[in-house]
Tab-separated table of C-alpha atoms in Angstrom:
chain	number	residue	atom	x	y	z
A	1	UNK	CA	-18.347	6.027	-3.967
A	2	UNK	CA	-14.796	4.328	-5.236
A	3	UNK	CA	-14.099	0.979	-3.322
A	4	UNK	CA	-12.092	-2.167	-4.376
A	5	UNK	CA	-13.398	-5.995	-3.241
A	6	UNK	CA	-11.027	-8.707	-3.176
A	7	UNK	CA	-12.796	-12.129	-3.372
A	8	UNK	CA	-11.369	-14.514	-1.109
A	9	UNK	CA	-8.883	-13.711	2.156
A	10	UNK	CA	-6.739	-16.807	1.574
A	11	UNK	CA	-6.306	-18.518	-2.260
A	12	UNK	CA	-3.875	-21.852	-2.183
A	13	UNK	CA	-2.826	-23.569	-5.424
A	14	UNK	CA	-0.068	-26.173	-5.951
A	15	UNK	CA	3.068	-25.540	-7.525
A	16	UNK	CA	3.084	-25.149	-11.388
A	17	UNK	CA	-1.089	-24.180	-11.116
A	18	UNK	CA	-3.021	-21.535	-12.521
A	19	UNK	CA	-3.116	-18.744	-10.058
A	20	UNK	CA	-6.411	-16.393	-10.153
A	21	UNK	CA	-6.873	-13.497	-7.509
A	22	UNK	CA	-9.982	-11.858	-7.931
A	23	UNK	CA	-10.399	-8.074	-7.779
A	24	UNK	CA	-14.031	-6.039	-8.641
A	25	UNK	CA	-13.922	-1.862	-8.206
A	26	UNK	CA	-16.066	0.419	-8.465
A	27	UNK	CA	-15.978	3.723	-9.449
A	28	UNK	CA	-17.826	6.578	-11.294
A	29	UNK	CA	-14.826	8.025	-13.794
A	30	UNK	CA	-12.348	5.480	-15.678
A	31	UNK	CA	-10.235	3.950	-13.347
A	32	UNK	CA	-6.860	3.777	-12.949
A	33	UNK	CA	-5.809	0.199	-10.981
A	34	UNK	CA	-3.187	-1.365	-10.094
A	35	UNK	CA	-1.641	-4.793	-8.257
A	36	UNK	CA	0.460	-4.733	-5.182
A	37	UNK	CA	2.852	-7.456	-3.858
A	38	UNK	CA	3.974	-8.293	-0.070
A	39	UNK	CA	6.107	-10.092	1.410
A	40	UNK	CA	6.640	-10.618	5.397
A	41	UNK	CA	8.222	-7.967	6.986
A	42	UNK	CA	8.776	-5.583	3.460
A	43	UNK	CA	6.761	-2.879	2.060
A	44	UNK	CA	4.324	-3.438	-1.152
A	45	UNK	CA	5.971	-3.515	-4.567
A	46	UNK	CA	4.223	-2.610	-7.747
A	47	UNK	CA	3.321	-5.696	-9.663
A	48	UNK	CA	1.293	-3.582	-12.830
A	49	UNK	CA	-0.729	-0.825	-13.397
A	50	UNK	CA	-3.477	-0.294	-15.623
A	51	UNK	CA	-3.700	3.545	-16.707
A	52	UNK	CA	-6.501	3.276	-19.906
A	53	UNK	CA	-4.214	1.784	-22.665
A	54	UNK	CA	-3.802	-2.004	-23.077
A	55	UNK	CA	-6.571	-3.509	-21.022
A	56	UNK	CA	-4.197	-6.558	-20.820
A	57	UNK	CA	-1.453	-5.478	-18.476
A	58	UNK	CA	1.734	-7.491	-18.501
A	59	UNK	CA	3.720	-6.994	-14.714
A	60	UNK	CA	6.546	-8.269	-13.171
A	61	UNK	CA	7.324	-12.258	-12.277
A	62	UNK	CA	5.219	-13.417	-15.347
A	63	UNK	CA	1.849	-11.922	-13.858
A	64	UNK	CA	-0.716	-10.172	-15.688
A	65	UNK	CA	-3.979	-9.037	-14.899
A	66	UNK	CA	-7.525	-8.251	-17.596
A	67	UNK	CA	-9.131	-4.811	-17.128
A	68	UNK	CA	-13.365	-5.870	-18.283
A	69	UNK	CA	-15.338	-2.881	-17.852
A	70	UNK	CA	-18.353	-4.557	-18.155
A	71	UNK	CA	-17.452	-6.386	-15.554
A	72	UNK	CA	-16.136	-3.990	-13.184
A	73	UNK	CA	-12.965	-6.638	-12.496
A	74	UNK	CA	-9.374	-6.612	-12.880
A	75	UNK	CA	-8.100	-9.912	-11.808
A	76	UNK	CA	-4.748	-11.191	-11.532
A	77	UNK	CA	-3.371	-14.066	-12.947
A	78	UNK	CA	-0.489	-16.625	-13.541
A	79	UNK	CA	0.148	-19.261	-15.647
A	80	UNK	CA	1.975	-21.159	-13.652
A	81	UNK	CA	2.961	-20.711	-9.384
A	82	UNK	CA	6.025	-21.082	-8.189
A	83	UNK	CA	7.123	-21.371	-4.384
A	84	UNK	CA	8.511	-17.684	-4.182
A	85	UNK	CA	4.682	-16.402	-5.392
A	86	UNK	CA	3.662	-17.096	-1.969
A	87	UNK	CA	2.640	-13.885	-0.439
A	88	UNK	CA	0.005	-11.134	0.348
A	89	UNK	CA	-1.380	-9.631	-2.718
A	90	UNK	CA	-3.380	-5.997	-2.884
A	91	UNK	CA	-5.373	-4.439	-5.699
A	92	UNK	CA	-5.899	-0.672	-5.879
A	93	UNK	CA	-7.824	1.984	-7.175
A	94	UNK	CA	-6.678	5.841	-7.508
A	95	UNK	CA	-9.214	7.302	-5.782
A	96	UNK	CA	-10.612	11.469	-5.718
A	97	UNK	CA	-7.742	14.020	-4.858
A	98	UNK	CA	-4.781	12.319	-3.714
A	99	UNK	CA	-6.017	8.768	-2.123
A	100	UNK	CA	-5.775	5.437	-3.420
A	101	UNK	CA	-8.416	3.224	-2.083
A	102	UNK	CA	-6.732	-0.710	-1.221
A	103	UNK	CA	-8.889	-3.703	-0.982
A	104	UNK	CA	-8.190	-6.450	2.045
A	105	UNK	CA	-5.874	-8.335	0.401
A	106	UNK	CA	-5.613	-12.490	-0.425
A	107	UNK	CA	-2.888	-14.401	1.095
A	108	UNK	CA	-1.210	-16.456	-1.582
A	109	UNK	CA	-0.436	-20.003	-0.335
A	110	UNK	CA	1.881	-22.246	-2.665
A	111	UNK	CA	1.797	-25.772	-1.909
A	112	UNK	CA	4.498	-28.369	-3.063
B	1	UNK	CA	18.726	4.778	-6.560
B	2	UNK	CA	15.763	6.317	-5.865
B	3	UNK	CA	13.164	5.390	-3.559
B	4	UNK	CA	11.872	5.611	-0.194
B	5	UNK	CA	13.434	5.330	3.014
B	6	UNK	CA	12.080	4.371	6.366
B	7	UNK	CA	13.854	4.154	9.333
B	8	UNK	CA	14.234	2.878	12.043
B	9	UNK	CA	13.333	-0.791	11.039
B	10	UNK	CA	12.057	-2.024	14.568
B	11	UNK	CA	11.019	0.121	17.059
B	12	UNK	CA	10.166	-0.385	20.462
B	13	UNK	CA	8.369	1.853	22.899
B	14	UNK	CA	7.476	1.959	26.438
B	15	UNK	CA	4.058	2.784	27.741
B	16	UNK	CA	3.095	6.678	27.860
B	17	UNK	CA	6.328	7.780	25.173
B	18	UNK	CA	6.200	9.448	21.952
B	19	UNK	CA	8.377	7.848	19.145
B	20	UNK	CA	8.674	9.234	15.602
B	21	UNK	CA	9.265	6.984	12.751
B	22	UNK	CA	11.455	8.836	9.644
B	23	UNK	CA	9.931	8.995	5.773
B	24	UNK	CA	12.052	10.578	3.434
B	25	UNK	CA	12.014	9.826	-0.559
B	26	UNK	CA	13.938	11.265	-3.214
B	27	UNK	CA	11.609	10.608	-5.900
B	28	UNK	CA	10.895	14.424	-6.142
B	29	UNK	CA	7.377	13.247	-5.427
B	30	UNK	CA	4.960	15.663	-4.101
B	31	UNK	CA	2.157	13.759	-2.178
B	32	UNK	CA	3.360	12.186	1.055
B	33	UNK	CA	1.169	9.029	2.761
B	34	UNK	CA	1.266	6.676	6.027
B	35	UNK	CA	-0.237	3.796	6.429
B	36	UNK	CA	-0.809	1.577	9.266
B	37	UNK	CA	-0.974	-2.691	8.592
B	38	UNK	CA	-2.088	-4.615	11.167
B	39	UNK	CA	-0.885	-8.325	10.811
B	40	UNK	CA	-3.111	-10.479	8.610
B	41	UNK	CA	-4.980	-6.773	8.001
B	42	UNK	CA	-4.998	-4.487	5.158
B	43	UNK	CA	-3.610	-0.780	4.953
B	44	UNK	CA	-5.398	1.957	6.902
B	45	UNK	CA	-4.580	5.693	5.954
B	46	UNK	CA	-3.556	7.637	8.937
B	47	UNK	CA	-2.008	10.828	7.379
B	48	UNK	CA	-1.503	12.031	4.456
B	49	UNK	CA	0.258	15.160	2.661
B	50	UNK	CA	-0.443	16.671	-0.511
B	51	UNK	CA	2.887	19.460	-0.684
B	52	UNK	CA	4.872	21.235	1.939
B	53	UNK	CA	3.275	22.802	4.856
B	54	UNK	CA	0.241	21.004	4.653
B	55	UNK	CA	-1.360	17.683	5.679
B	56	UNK	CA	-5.019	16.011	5.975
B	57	UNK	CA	-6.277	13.588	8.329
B	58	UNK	CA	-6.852	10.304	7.237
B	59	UNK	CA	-8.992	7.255	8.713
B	60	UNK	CA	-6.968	6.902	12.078
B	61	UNK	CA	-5.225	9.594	12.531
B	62	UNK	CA	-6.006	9.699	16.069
B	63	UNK	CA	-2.629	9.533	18.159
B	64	UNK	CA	-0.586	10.546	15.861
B	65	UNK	CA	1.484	13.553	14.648
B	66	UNK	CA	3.230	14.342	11.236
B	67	UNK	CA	4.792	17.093	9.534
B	68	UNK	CA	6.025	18.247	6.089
B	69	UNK	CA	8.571	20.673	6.505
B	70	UNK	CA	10.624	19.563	3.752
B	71	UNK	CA	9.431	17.955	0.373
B	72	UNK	CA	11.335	14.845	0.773
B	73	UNK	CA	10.410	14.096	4.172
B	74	UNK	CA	7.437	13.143	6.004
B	75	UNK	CA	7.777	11.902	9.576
B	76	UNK	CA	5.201	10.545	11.543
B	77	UNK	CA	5.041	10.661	15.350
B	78	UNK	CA	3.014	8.025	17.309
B	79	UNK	CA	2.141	9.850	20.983
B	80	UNK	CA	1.268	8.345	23.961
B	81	UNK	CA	-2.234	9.141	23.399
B	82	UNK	CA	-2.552	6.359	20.589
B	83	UNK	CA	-3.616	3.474	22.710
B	84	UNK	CA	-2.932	0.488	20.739
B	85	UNK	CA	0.658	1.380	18.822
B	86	UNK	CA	1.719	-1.767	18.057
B	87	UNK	CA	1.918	-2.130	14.092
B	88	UNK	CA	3.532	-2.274	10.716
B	89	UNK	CA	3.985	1.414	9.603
B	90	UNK	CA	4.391	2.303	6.053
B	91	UNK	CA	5.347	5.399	4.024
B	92	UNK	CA	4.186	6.283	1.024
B	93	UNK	CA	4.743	8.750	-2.031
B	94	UNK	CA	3.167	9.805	-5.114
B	95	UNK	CA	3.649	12.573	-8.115
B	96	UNK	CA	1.348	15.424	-8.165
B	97	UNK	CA	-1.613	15.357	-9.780
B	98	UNK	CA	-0.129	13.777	-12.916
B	99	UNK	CA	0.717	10.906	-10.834
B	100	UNK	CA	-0.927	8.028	-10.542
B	101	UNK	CA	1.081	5.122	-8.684
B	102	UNK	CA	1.800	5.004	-5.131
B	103	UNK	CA	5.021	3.650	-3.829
B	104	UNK	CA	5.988	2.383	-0.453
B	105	UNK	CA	8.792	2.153	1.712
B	106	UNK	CA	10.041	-1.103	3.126
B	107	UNK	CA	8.064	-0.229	6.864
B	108	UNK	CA	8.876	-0.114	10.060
B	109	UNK	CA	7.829	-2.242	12.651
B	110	UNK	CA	6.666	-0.093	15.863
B	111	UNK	CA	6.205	-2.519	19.449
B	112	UNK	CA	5.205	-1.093	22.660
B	113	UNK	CA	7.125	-3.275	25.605
């Protein structure tokens, strides 16, 4: 079975910190994964994909995220956090037929 | 542009009334999704819609109603009979099978007063 586990409901780092949100899948057949943004009251917006070529994926708002096989992870990462980073952030897996599978989410905090 | 479209933003309903809440993209996309988000939850699938004329259930699609008439459009209708309504609904589309990302609408916010 296909599923996506997001370590950690809640991640807060200070301004100008590393920021790490963890994401582990599983699945039977090469993935395809991606990263999902959210802020209050909006829909999710695409941060990056990976689709099988580069298995480090540059996104959007200087994020980027490591696909390790042998580690079944694709976590998400930034060199340094600003204010506006502070938001709900959603890794995904294209699941069988038409579904793509969503893990819980982690609340990004950003403390001054 | 294109994108998707949801509408109306906020919605309110009364106890024991249907309301339908409008999906329509003009990404030529063929599969068709709504979600349901719970605040501080995650996204549950309640219907979704491979091409025209057809649909699947989801995981709650219990109390609700869609269509797909058109291609571009994929409204979903919450009825009475869905006890607990009040949510963050989002649409979704997708290419065919080709496609791999899925891309959301800004939501709409459904209360029942």
């Amino acid at each position: 079975a296909q599923s996506v586990t997001q370590l950690g409901s809640h991640v807060s780092v200070s301004e100008g910190a590393l920021v790490l949100l963890r994401c582990n899948y599983s699945s039977s057949v090469p993935p395809y994964l991606f990263w999902y943004v959210q802020y209050p009251n909006q829909g999710l917006q695409l941060l990056l994909k990976y689709t099988s070529a580069a298995t480090l994926v540059k996104g959007i708002n200087g994020f980027e995220a490591e696909f390790k096989k042998s580690e079944t992870s694709f976590h998400l990462t930034k060199p340094s956090a600003h204010m506006s980073d502070a938001a709900e952030y959603f890794c995904a897996l294209r699941g069988g037929g038409f579904k793509t599978i969503f893990g819980a989410g982690t609340r990004l905090f950003v403390k001054a | 542009d294109g994108g998707i479209t949801q509408s109306p933003k906020y919605l309110f309903r009364k106890e024991g009334q249907n309301v339908t809440l409008s999906c329509e993209q003009n990404l030529n996309h063929d599969a068709m999704y709504w979600y349901r988000q719970d605040p501080g939850q995650g996204l549950r699938l309640i219907y979704y819609s491979q091409i025209v004329n057809d649909f699947q259930k989801g995981d709650i699609a219990e109390g609700y109603s869609v269509s797909r008439e058109k291609k571009e459009s994929f409204p979903l209708t919450v009825t009475s009979a869905q006890k607990n309504p009040t949510a963050f609904y989002l649409c979704a589309s997708r290419e065919g099978h080709s496609g791999n990302t899925i891309y959301f609408g800004e939501g709409s916010w459904l209360t029942v007063v």
